[in-house]
mmCIF file of C-alpha atoms in Angstrom:
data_model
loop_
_atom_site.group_PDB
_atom_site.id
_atom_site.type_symbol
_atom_site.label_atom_id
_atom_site.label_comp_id
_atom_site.label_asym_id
_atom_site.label_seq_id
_atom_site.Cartn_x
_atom_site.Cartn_y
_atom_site.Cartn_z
ATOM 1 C CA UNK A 20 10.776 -33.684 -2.104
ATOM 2 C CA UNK A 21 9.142 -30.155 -1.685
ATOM 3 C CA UNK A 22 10.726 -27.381 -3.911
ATOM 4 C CA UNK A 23 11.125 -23.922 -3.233
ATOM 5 C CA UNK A 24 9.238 -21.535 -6.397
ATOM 6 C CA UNK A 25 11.677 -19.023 -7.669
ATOM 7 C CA UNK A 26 10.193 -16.842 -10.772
ATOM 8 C CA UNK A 27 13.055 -16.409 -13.440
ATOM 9 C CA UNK A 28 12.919 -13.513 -16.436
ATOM 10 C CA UNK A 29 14.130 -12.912 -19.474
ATOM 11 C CA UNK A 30 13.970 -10.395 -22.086
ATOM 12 C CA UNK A 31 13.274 -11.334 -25.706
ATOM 13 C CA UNK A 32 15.504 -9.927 -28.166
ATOM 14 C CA UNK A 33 15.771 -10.564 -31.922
ATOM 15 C CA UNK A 34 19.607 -12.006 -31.471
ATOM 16 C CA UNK A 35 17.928 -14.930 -29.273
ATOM 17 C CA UNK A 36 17.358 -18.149 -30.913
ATOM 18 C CA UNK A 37 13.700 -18.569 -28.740
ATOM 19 C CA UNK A 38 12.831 -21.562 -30.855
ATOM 20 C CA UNK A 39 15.604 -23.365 -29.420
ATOM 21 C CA UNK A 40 15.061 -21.770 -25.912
ATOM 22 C CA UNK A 41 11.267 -23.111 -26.011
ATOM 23 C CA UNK A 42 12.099 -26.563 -27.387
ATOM 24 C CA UNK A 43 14.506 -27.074 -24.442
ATOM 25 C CA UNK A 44 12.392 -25.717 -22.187
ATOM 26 C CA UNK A 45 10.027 -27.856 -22.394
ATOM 27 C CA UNK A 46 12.145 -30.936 -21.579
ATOM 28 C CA UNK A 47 12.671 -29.029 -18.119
ATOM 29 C CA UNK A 48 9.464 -28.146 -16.542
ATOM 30 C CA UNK A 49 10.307 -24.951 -15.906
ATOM 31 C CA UNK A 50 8.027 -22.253 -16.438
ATOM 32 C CA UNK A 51 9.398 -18.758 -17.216
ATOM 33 C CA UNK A 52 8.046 -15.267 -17.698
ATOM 34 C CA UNK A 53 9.456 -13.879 -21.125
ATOM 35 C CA UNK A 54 9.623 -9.934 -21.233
ATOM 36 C CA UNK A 55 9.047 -8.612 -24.450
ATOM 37 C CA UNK A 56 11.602 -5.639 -26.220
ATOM 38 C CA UNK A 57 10.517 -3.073 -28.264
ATOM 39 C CA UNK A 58 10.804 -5.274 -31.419
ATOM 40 C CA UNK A 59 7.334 -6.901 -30.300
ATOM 41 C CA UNK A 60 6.521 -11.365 -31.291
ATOM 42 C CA UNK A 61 5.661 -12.979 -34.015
ATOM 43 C CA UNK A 62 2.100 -14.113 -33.279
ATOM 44 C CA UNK A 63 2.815 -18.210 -33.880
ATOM 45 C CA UNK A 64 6.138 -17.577 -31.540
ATOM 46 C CA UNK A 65 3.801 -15.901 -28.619
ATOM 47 C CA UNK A 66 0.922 -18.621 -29.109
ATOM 48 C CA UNK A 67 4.152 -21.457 -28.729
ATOM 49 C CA UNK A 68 5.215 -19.663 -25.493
ATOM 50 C CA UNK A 69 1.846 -19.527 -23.736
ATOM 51 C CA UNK A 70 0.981 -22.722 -25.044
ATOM 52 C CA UNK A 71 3.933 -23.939 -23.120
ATOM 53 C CA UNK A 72 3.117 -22.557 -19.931
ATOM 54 C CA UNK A 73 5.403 -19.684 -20.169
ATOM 55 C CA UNK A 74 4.052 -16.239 -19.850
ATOM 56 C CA UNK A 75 4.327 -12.974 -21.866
ATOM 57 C CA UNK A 76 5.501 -9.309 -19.986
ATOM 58 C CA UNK A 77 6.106 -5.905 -21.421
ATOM 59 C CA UNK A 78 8.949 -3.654 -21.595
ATOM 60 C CA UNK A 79 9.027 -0.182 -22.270
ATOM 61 C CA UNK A 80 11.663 2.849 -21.675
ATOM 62 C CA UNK A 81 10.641 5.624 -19.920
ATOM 63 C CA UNK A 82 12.617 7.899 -21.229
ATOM 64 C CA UNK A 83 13.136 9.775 -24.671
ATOM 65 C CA UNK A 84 16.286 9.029 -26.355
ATOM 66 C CA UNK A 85 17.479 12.513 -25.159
ATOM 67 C CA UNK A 86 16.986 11.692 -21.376
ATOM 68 C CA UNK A 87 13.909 13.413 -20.678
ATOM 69 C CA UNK A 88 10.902 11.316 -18.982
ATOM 70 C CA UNK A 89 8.695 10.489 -21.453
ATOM 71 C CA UNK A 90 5.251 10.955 -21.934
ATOM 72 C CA UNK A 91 2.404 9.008 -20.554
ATOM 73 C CA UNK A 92 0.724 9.397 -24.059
ATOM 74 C CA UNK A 93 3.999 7.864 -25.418
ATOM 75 C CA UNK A 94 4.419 5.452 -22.748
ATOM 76 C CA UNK A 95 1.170 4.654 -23.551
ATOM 77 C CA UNK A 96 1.856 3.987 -27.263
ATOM 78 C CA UNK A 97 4.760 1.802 -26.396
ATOM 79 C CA UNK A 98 2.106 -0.278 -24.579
ATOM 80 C CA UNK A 99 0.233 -0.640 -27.458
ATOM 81 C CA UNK A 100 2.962 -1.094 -29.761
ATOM 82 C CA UNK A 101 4.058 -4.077 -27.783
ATOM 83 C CA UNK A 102 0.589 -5.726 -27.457
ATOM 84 C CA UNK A 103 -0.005 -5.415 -31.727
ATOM 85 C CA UNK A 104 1.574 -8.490 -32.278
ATOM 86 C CA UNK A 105 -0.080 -10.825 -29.982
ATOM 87 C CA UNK A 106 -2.930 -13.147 -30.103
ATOM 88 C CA UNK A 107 -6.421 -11.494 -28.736
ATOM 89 C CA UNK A 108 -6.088 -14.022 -25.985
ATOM 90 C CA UNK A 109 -2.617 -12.770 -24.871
ATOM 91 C CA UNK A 110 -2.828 -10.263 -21.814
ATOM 92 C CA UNK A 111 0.250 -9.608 -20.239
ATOM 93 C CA UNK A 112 -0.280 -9.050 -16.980
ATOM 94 C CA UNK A 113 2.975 -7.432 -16.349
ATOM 95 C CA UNK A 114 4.880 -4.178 -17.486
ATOM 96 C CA UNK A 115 9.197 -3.279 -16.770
ATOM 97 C CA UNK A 116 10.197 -0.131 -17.018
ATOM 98 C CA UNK A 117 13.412 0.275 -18.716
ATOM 99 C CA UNK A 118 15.066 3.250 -17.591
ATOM 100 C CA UNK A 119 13.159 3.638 -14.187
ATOM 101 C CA UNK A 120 9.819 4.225 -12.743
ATOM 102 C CA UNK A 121 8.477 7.920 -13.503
ATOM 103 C CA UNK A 122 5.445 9.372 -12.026
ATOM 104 C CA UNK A 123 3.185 9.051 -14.766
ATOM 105 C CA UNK A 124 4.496 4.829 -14.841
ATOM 106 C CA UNK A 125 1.733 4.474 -12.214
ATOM 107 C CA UNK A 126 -0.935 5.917 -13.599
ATOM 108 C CA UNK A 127 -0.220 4.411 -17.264
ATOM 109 C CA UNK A 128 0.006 0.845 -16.030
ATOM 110 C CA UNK A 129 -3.012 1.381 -14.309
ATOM 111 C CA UNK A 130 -4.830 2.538 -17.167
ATOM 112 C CA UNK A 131 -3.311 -0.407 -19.016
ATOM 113 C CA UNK A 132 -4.183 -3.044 -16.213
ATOM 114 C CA UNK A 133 -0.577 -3.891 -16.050
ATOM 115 C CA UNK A 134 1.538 -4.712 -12.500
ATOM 116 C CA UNK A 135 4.929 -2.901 -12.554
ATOM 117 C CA UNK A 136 7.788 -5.004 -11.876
ATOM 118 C CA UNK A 137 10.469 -3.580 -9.977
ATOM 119 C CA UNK A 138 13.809 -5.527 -9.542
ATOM 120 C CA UNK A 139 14.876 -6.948 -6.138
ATOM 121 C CA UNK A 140 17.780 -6.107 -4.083
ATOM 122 C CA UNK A 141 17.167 -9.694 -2.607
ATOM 123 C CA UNK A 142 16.320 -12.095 -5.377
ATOM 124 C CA UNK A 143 17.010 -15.621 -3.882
ATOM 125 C CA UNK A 144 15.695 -14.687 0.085
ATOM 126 C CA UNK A 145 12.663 -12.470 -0.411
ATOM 127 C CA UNK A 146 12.091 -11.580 -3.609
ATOM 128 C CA UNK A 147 12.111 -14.850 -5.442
ATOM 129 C CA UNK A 148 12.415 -13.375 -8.817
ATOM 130 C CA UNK A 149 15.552 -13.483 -10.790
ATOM 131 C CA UNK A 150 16.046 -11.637 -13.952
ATOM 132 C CA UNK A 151 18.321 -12.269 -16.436
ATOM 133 C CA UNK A 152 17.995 -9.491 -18.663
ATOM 134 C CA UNK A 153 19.032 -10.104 -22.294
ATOM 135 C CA UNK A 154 20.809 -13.243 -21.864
ATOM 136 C CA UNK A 155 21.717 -15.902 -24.604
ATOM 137 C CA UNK A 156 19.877 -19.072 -24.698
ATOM 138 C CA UNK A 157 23.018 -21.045 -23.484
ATOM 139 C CA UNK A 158 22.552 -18.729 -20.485
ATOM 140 C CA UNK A 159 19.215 -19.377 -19.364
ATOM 141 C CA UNK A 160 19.560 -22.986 -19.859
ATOM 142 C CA UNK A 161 22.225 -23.274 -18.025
ATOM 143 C CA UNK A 162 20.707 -21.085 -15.001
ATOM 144 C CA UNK A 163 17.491 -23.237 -15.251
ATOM 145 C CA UNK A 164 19.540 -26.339 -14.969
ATOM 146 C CA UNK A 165 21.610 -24.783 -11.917
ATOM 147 C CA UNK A 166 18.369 -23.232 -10.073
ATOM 148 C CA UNK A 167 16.114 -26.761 -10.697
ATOM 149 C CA UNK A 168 19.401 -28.655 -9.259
ATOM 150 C CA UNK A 169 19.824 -26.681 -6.400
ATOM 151 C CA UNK A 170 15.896 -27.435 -5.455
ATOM 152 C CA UNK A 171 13.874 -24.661 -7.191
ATOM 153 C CA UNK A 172 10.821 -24.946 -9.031
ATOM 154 C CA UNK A 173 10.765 -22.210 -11.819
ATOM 155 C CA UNK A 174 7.171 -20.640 -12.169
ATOM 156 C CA UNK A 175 6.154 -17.486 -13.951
ATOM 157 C CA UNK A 176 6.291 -14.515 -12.069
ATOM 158 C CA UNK A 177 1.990 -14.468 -12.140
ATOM 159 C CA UNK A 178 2.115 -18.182 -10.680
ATOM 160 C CA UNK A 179 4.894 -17.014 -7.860
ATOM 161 C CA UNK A 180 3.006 -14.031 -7.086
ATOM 162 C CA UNK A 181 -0.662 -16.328 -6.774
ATOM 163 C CA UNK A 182 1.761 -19.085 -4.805
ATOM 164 C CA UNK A 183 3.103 -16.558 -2.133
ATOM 165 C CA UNK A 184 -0.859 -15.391 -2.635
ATOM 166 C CA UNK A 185 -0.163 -11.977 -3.204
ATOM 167 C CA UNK A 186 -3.478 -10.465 -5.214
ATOM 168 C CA UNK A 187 -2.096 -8.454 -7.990
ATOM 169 C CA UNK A 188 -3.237 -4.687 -8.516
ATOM 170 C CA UNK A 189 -2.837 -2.654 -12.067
ATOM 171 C CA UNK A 190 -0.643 0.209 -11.571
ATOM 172 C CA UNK A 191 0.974 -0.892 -8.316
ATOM 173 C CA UNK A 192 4.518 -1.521 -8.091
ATOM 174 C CA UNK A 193 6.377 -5.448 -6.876
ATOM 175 C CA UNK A 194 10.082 -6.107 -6.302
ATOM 176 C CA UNK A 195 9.336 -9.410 -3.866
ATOM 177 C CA UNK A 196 7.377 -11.575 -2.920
ATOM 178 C CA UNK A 197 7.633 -12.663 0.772
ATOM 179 C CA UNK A 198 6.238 -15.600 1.436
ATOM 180 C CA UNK A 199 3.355 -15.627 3.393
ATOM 181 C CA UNK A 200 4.756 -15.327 7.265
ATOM 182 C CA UNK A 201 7.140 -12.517 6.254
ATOM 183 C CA UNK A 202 3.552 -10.358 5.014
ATOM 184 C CA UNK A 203 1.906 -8.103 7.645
#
């Protein structure tokens, strides 16, 4: 039987038992895309998740804890903060903006050769990316388990985009990805 891809995200967080996440994970065949917080990945806990067909993201805030839009010199740094701890051969290809797109977003995920992703007002129809924030393992199991009955095949949000052959550009910004007939 043909499945439909749906991309499904989730944001790392140091309160997350990932080990546990992974080692189930890989009993399901589903592939997810893992969006890094500011805490940043061990190196052998990155390695484990690419290894595993999963793929690495990157989440900054674009705003300074007093509200104002930050810098793109400190959005920048966030970047760069975030990328320390992984392996050379880890390049996220994707970058979520906390607290909103700002002007300077563009031009700093540009610079950084990152896609911006943008959430979906349609997830299931159109967009074919569900995000589930900072959820607990229990809850992404148990979403994986609900999506893969209900006929989806989880990809990463690279492999959805490539499926639905949509050719990625640094800087520009995706909340969907129609399949091909819905594209003009």
């Amino acid at each position: 039987a043909r499945t439909t891809p749906i991309a499904l995200t989730v944001t790392l967080t140091e309160e997350q038992d990932a080990q546990r996440m992974l080692d189930t994970l890989e009993k399901t065949d589903a592939r997810i895309t893992f969006f890094l917080g500011g805490e940043g990945i061990e190196p052998e806990q990155a390695h484990r998740i690419t290894e595993g067909g999963h793929e690495l993201a990157l989440t900054i805030h674009s705003r300074e804890q007093l509200g104002g839009l930050l810098s793109r010199r400190n959005m920048a740094a966030q970047i760069l903060t975030a990328r320390s701890g992984l392996p050379p051969r880890v390049k996220p290809h994707w970058l979520r903006l906390e607290e909103g797109l700002t002007g300077g977003s563009y031009q700093v995920a540009k610079a950084k050769n990152l896609a911006i992703l943008a959430e979906s007002d349609d997830t299931l129809r159109g967009g074919c990316v569900m995000d589930l924030g900072s959820a607990s393992v229990d809850e992404v199991l148990v979403t994986v388990n609900r999506l893969q009955g209900q006929g989806y095949r989880l990809v990463t949000v690279s492999e959805l985009a490539k499926i639905r052959s949509v050719r990625l550009k640094p800087g520009q910004r995706y909340s969907s990805f129609p399949p091909e007939e819905k594209r003009k």
